[in-house]
Short mmCIF file of C-alpha atoms and ligand atoms in Angstrom, two decimals:
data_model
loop_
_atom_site.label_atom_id
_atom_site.label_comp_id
_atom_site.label_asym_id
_atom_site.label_seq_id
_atom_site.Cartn_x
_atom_site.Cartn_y
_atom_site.Cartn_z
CA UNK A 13 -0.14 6.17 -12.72
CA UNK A 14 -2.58 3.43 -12.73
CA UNK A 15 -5.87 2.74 -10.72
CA UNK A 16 -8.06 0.49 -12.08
CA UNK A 17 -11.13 1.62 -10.64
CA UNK A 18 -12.21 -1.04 -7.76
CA UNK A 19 -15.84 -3.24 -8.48
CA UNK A 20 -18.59 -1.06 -7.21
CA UNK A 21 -16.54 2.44 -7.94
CA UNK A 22 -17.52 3.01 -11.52
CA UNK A 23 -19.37 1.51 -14.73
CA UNK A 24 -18.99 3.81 -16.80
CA UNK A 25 -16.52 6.74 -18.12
CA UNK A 26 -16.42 10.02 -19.29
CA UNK A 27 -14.03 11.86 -22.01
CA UNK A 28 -12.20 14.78 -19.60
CA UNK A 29 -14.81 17.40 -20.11
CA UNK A 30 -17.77 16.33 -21.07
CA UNK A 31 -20.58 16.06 -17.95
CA UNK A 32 -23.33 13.92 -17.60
CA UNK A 33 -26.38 14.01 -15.62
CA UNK A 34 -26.30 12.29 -12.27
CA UNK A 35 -27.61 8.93 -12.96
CA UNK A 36 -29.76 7.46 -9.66
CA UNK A 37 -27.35 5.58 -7.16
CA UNK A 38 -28.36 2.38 -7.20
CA UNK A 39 -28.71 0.64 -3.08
CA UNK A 40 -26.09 -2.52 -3.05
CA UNK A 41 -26.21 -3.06 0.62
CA UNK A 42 -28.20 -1.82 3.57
CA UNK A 43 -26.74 -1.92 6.91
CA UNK A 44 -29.03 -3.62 9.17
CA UNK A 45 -30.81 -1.48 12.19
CA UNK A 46 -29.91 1.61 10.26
CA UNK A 47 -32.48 4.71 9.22
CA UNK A 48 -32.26 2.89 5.52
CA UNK A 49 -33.61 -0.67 6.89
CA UNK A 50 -35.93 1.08 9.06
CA UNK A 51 -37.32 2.81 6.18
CA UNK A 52 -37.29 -0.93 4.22
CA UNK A 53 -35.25 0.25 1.30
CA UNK A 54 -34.07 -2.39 -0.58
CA UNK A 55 -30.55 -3.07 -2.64
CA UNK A 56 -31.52 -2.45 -5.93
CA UNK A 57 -34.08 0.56 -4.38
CA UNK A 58 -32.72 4.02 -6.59
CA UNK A 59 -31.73 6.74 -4.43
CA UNK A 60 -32.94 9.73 -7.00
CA UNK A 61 -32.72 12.74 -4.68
CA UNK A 62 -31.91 13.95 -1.22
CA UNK A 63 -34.42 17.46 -0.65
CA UNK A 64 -34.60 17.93 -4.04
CA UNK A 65 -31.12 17.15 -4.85
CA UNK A 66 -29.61 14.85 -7.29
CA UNK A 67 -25.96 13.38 -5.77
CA UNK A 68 -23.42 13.63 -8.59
CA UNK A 69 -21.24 10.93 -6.56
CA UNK A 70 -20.63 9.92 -3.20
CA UNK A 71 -18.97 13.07 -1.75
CA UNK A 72 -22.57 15.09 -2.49
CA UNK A 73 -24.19 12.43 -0.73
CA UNK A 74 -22.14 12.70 2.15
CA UNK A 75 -22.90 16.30 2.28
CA UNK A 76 -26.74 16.38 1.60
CA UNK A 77 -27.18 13.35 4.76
CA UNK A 78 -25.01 15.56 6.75
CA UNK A 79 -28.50 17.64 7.19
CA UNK A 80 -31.16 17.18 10.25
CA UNK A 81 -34.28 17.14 7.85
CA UNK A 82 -34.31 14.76 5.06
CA UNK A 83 -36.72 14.43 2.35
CA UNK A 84 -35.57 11.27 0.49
CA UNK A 85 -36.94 10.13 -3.00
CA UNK A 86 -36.85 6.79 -3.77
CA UNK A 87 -37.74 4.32 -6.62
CA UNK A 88 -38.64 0.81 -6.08
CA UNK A 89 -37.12 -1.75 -8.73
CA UNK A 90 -40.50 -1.57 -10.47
CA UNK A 91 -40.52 2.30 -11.47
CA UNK A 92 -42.28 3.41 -8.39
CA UNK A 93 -41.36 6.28 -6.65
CA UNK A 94 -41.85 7.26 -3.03
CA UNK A 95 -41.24 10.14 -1.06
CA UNK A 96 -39.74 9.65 2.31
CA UNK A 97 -39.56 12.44 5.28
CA UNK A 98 -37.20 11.87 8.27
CA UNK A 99 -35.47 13.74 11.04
CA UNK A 100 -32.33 12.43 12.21
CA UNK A 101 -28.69 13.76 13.96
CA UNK A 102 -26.21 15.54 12.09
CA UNK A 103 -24.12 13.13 11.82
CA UNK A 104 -25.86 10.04 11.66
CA UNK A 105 -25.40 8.26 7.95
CA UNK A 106 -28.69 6.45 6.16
CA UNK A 107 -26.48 3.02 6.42
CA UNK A 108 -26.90 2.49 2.49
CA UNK A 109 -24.62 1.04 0.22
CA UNK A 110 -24.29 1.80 -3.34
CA UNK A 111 -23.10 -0.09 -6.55
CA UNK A 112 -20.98 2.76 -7.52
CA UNK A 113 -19.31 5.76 -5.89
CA UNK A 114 -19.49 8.22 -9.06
CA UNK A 115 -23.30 8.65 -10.55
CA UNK A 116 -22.23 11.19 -13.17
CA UNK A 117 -19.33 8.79 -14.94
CA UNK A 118 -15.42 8.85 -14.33
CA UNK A 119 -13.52 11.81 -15.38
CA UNK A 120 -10.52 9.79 -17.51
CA UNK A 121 -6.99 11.37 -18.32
CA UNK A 122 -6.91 14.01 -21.08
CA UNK A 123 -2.67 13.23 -21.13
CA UNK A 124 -0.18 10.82 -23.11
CA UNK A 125 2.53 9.90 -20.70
CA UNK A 126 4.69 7.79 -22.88
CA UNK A 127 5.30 5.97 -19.47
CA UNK A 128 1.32 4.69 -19.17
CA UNK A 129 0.90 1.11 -17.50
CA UNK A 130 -2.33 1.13 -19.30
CA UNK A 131 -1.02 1.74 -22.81
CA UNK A 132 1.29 -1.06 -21.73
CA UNK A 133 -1.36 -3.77 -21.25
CA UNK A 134 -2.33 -6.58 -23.67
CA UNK A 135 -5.34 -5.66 -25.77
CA UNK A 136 -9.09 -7.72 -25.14
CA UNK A 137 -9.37 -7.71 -20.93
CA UNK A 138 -11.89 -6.31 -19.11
CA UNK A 139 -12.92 -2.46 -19.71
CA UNK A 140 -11.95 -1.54 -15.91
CA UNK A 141 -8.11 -2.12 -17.02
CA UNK A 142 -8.20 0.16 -19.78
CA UNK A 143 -10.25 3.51 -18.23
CA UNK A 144 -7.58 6.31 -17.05
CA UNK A 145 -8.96 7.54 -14.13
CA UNK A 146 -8.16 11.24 -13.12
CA UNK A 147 -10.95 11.96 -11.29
CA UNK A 148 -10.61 14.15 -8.07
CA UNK A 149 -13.54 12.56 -6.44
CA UNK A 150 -11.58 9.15 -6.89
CA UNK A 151 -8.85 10.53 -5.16
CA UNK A 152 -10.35 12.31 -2.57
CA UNK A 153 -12.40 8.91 -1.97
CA UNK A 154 -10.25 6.47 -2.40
CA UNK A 155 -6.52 7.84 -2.43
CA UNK A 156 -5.57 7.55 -6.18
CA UNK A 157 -3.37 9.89 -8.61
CA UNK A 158 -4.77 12.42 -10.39
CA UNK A 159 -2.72 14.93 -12.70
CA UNK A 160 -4.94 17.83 -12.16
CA UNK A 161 -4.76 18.71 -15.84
CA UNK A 162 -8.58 18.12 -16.81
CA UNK A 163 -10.27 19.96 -13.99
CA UNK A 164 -12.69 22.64 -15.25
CA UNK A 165 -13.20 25.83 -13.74
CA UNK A 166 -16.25 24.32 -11.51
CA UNK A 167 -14.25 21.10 -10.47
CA UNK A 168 -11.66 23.68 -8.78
CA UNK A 169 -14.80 25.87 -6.99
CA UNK A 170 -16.09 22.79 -5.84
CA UNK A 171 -12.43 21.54 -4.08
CA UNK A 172 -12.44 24.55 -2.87
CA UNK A 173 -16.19 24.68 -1.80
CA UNK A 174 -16.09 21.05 -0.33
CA UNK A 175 -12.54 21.10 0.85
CA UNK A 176 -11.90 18.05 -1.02
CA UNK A 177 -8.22 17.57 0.59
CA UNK A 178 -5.58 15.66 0.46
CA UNK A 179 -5.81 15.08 -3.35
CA UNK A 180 -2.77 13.21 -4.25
CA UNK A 181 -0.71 14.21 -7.05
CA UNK A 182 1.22 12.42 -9.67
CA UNK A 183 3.76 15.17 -10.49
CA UNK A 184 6.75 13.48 -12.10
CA UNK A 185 8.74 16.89 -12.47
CA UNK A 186 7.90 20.50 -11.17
CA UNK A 187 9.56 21.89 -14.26
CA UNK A 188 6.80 23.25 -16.51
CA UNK A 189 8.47 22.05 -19.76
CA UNK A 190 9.36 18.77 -18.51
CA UNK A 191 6.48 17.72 -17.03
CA UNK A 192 4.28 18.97 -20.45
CA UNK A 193 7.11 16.74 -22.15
CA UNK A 194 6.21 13.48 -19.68
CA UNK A 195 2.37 13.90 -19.63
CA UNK A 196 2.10 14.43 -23.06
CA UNK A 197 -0.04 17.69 -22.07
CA UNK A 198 0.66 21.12 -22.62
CA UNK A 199 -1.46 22.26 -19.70
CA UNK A 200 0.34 20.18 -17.11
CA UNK A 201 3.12 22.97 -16.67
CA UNK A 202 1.11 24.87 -14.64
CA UNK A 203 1.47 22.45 -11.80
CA UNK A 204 2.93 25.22 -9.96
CA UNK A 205 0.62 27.30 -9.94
CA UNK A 206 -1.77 24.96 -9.16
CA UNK A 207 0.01 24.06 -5.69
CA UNK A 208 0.23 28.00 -5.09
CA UNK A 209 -3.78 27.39 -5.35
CA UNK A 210 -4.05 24.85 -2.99
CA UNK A 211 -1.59 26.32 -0.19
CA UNK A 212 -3.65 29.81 -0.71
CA UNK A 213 -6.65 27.60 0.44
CA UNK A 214 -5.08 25.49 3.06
CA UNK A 215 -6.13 22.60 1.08
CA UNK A 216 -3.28 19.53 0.68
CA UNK A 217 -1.70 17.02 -1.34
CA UNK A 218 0.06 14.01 -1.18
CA UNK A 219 2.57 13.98 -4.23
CA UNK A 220 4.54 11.33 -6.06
CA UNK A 221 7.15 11.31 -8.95
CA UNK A 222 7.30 8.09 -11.23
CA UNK A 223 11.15 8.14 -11.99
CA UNK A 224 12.02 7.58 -15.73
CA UNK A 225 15.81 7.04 -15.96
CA UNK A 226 17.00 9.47 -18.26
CA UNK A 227 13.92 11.61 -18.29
CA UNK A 228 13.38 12.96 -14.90
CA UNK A 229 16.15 11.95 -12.97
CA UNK A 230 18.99 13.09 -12.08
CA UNK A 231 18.84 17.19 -11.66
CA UNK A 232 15.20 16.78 -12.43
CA UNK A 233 14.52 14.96 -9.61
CA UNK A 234 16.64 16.84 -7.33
CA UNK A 235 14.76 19.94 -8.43
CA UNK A 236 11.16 18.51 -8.65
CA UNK A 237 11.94 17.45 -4.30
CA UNK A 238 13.04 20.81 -3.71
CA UNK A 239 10.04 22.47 -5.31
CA UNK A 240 7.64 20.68 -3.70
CA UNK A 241 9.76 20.89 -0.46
CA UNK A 242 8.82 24.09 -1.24
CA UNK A 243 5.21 23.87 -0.06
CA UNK A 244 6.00 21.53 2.77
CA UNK A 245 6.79 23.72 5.34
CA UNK A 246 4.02 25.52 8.30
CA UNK A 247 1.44 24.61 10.02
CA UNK A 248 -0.95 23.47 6.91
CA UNK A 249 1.34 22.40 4.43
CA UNK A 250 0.24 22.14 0.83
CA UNK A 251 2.58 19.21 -0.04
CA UNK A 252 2.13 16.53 3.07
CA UNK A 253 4.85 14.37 1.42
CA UNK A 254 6.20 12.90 -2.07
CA UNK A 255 6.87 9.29 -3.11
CA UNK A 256 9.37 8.58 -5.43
CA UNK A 257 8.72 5.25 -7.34
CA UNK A 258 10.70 3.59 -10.32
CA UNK A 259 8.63 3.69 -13.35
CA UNK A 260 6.90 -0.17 -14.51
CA UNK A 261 7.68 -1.23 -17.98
CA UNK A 262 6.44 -4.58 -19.51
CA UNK A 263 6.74 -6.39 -22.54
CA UNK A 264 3.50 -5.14 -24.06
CA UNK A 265 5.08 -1.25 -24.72
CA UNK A 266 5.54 0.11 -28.25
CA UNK A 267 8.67 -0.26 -29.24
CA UNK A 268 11.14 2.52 -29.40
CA UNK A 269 9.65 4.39 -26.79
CA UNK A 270 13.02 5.49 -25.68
CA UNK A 271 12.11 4.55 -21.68
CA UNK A 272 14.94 2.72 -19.70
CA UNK A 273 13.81 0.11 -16.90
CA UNK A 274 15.47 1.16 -13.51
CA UNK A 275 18.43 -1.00 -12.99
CA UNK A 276 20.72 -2.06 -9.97
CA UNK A 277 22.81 0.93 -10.38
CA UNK A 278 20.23 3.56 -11.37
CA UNK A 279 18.42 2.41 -8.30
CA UNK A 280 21.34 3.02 -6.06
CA UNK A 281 21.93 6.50 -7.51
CA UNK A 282 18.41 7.78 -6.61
CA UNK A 283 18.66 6.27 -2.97
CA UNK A 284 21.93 8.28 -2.95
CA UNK A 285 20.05 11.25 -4.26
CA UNK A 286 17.18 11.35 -2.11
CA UNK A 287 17.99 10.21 1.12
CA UNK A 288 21.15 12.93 0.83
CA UNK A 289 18.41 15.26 0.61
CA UNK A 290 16.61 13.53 3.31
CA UNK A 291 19.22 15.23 6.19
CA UNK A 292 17.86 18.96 4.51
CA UNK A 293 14.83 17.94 4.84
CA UNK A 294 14.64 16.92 8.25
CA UNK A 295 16.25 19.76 9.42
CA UNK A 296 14.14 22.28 7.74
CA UNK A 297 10.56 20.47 7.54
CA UNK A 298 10.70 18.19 10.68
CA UNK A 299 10.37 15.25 8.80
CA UNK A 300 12.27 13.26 5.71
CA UNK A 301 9.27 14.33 3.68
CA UNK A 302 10.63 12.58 0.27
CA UNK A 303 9.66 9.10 0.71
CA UNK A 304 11.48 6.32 -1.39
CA UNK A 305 9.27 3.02 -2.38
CA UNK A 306 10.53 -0.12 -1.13
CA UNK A 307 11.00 -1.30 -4.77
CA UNK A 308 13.77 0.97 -5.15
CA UNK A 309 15.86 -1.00 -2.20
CA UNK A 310 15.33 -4.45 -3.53
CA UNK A 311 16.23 -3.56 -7.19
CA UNK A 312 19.28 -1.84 -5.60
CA UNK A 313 19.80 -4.81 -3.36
CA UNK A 314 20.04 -2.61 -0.05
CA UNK A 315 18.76 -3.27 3.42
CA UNK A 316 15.64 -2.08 3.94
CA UNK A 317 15.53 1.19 6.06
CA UNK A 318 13.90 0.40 9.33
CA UNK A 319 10.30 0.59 10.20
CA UNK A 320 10.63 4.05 12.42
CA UNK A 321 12.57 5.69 9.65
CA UNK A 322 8.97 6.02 7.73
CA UNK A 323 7.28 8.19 9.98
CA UNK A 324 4.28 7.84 10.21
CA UNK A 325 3.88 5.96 6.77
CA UNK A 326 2.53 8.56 4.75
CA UNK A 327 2.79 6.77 1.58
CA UNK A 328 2.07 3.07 2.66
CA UNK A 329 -0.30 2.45 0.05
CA UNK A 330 2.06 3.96 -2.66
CA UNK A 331 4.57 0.62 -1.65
CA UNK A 332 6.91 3.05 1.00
CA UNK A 333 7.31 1.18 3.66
CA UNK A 334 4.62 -1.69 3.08
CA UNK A 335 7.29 -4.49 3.92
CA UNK A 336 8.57 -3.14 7.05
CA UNK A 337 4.63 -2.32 8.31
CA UNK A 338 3.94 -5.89 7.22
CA UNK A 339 6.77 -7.22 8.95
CA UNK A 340 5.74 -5.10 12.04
CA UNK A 341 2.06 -6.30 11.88
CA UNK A 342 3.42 -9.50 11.84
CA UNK A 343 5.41 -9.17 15.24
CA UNK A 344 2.41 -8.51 17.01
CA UNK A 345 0.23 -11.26 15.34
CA UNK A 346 3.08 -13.93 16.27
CA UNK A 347 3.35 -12.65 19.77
CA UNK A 348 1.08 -15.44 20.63
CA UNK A 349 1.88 -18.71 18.52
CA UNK A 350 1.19 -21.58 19.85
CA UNK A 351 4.30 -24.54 20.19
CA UNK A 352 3.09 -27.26 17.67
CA UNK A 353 0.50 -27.66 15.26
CA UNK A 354 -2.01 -30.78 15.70
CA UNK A 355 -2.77 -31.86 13.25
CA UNK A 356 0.21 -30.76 10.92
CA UNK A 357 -0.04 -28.28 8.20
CA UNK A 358 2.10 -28.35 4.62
CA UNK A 359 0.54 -24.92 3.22
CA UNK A 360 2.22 -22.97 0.18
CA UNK A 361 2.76 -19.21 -0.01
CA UNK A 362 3.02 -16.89 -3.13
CA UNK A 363 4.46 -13.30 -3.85
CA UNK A 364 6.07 -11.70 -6.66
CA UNK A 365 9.88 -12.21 -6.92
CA UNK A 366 10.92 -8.98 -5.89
CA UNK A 367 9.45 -8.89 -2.59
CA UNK A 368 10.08 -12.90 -1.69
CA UNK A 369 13.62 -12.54 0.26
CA UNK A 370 12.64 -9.82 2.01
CA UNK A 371 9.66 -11.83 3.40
CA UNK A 372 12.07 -14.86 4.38
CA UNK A 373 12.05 -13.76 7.97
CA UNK A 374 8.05 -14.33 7.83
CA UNK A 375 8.13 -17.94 6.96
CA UNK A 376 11.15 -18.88 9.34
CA UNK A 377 9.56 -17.54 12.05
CA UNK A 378 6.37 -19.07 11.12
CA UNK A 379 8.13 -22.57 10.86
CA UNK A 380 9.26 -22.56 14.21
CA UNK A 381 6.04 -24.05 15.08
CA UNK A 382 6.20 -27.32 15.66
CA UNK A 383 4.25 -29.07 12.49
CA UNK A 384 3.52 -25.88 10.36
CA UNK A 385 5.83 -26.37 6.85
CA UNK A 386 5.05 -22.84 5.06
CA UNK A 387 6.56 -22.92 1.70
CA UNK A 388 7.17 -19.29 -0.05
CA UNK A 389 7.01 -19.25 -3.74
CA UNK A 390 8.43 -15.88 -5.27
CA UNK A 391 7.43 -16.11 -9.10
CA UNK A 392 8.73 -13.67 -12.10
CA UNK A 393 5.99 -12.41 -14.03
CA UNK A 394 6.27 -13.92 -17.76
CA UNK A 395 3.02 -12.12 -18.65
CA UNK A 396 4.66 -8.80 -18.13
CA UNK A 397 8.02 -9.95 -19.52
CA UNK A 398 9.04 -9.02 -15.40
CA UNK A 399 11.77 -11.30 -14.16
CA UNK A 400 11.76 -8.93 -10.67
CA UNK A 401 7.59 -8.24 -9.70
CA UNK A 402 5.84 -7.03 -7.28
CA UNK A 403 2.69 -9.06 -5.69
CA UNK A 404 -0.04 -7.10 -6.91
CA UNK A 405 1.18 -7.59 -10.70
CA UNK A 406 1.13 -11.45 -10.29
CA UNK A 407 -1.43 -12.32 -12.68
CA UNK A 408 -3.53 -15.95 -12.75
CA UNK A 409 -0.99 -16.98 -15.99
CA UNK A 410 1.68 -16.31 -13.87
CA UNK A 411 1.33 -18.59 -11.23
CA UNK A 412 -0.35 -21.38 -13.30
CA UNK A 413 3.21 -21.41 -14.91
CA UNK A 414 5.28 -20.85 -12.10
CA UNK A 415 3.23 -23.52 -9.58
CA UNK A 416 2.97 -25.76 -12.10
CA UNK A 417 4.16 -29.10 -10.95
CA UNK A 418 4.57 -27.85 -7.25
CA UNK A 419 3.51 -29.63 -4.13
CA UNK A 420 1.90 -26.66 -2.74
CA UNK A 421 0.64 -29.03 0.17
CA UNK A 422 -2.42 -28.49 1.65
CA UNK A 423 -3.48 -25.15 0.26
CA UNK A 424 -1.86 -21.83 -1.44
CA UNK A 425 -2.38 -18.64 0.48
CA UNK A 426 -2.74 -15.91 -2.09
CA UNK A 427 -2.19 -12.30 -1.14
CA UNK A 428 -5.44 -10.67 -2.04
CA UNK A 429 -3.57 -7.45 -3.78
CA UNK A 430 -3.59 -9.81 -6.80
CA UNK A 431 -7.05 -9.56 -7.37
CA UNK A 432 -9.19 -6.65 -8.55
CA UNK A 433 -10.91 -5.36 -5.43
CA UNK A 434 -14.52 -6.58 -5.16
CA UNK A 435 -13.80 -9.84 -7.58
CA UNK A 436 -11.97 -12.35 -7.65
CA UNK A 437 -10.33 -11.79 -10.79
CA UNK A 438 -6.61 -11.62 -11.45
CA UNK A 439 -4.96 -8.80 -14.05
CA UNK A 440 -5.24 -11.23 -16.78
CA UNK A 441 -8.96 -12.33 -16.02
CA UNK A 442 -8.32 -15.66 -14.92
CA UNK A 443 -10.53 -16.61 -11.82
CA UNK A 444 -9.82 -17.50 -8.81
CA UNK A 445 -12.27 -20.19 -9.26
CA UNK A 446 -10.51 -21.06 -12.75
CA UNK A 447 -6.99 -20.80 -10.70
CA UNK A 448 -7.85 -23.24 -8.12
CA UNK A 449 -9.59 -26.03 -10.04
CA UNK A 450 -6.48 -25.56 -12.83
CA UNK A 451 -4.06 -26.13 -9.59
CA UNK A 452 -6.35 -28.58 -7.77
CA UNK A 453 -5.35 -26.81 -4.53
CA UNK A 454 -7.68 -25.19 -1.72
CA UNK A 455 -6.68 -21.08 -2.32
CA UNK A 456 -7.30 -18.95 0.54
CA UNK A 457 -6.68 -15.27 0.31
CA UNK A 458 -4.47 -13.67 2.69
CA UNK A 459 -5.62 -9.93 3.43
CA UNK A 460 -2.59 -8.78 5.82
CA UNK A 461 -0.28 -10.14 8.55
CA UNK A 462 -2.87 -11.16 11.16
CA UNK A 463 -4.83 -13.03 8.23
CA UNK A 464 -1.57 -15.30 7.01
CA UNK A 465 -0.76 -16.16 10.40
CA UNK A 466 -4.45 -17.43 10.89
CA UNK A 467 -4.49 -18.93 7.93
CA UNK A 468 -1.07 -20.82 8.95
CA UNK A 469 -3.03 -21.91 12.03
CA UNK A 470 -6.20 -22.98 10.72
CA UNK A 471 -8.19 -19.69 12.16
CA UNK A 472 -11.28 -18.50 10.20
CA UNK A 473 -11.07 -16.99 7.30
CA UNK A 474 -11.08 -12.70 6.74
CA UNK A 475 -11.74 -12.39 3.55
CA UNK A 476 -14.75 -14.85 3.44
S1 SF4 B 511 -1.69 8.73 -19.62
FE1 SF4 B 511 -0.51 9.37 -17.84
S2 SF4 B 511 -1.99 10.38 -16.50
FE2 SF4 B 511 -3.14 9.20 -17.99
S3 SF4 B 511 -3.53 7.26 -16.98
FE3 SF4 B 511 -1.67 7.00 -18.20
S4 SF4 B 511 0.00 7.48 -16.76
FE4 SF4 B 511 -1.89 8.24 -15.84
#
């Protein structure tokens, strides 16, 4: 799996078991009118305890404000400390922003999946792209994977204590031997167990399996969908669903790793696999609970399945689905379009390669405005050594290459997944800044639907 922890989630990081004191959170915003600007705090003010408490992350802080009577201690930037009494609702928050969400460090992986899209980055970028988060809070925040193999005794009382749930689960194989074999971890064979824990609790997890041809396909898969299937069923199910993604290889891995990129007809195969077992599913569970990423349709070449076929979109943010919600968003931000732009617009459009003929649809129906000329650009990825990409792994050396000598007209839209969240920084650390003066082209970022079709009209900006 791979999260690189957003800006403003975590500095610093922590070998699997090794604990630090809470550090003070540190104010980065305060929301104006709230109990926090009423009480003047500051950013750069250091929250140090709430009634006596220090906040190991943003979870205990949630659960210390969620108290009538607060006694709040506070440091000013220059060392000194006040004490603040208040009485507020329940469920009224202190409208304070901090710089990071985890004040005790990151909890990093304590595995060796020979798969890693860390291991498989060039050396010398920023520290952010190199930290393997498997922190529960992380995922319980912010919706990333987490292995469960480094949680110590007290991380499980506290999910339990907290009901920190859904967690979501990189799995990759239910079989204890072959999942020790793929994480590089002895203890990760006791995922099993571990999701006989969780449904004892009534606590939940989202669950995904990164498909290594050869490795855990096949059989594998087939059994790892029926075990968790397995926990799917009732009225609190422990599994809630499981993506199934094709594992990412680039150029960067050591060689004679033994992995196998997913081809055309390996790609086929596991659509034949899963959505076969799709029609159990359904049957038994009330749902198709075993959710293919879109990736695995445009490697195959396949039709998209339509938009109501995902549910409820379960696993949106693991890539299942994302085109047809886009392309749904879209509908209802084009409901409205006006006849002809005045004046006329030449604006340029880039994606990753993969994902560009699937998004044709967009632009024509965008171009049937009078005067609007959207051009889409889908580039390979020659930094990864990825002829086929998706968006979010376009890095700033990619498109210099790919745009160069373009008329990109009057400005490039740029979908924002390209950049780290909180900066505008590509994978690579180019700049925006750096990519814009480099193309001498206005760049705004596009956010979702409603913000390209804005952006093709001239509307204000969302991401600003
Ligand atoms: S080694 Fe495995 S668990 Fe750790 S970050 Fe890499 S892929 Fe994730």
């Amino acid at each position: 799996m791979w999260n690189e922890p957003s800006a403003g989630i975590a500095v610093s990081a922590l070998a699997a078991e090794a604990p630090r004191l809470p550090q003070p959170a540190v104010v980065a915003s305060v929301e104006p009118g709230s109990i926090g600007d009423e009480l003047g705090v500051q950013p750069g003010d250091r929250l140090l305890s709430i009634n006596g408490q220090r906040p190991r992350d943003l979870i205990d802080l949630q659960v210390l404000v969620g108290e009538e009577e607060l006694v709040l201690e506070l440091e000013d930037p220059d060392g000194t400390v006040h004490s603040v009494a208040l009485d507020k609702d329940v469920d009224e928050g202190l409208g304070l922003g901090f710089t990071e969400a985890l004040f005790d460090g990151l909890k990093q992986c304590n595995n060796a999946c020979p798969f890693c899209f860390i291991d498989q980055q060039p050396p010398g970028r920023r520290r952010s792209l190199y930290l393997k988060d498997d922190d529960y809070r992380l995922s319980f925040l912010y919706g990333s994977y987490l292995t469960l193999t480094n949680l110590t005794a007290a991380d499980w009382r506290r999910i339990e204590e907290q009901r920190l749930s859904p967690l979501f689960v990189s799995v990759h194989a239910t079989d204890p031997d072959l999942r020790s074999r793929l994480l590089g971890n002895p203890r990760a064979g006791l995922l099993l167990e571990q999701l006989a824990w969780f449904a004892a609790r009534g606590l939940q997890v989202h669950a995904q399996v990164v498909v290594c041809p050869g490795l855990n396909d096949g059989e594998a898969l087939r059994h790892t969908l029926l075990d968790l299937a397995g926990f799917a069923a009732g009225d609190r199910p422990a599994v809630l669903s499981a993506a199934v993604v094709p594992v990412g290889l680039t150029r960067f891995r050591p060689p004679g790793d033994g992995l196998l990129p997913v081809d055309r007809a390996c790609a086929r195969a596991v659509i034949a696999q899963v959505e076969t077992l799709h029609q159990a599913f359904q049957s038994r569970l009330g749902s198709r609970f075993a959710w293919l990423s879109d990736e695995w349709y445009l490697i195959a070449g396949l039709p998209l399945p339509e938009r109501d076929a995902y549910e409820d979109l379960p696993q949106q943010e693991n890539g299942v689905g994302t085109i047809r919600a886009f392309l749904e968003s879209l509908d209802r931000a084009t409901r409205h379009l006006p006849l002809r732009l005045d004046p006329p617009r030449r604006l340029s459009w880039v994606v990753g390669k993969l994902v560009a003929e699937a998004l044709q649809p967009v632009v024509q129906r965008l171009n049937a405005v009078q005067g609007l000329d959207l051009i889409l650009h889908g580039l390979p990825s020659p930094y990864w050594g990825q002829e086929q990409v998706v968006t979010g792994l376009l890095t700033g050396a990619d498109l210099l290459e790919g745009l160069a000598g373009c008329d990109l007209g009057d400005g490039l839209l740029l979908p924002a997944v390209m950049l780290r969240q909180g900066e505008p920084v590509f994978l690579d650390d180019i700049t925006l800044a750096q990519l814009e003066q480099r193309l001498a082209v206005p760049i705004r970022e596009v956010v979702d639907a409603e913000d390209l079709v804005l952006a093709c009209l001239g509307g204000p900006d969302k991401a600003a």
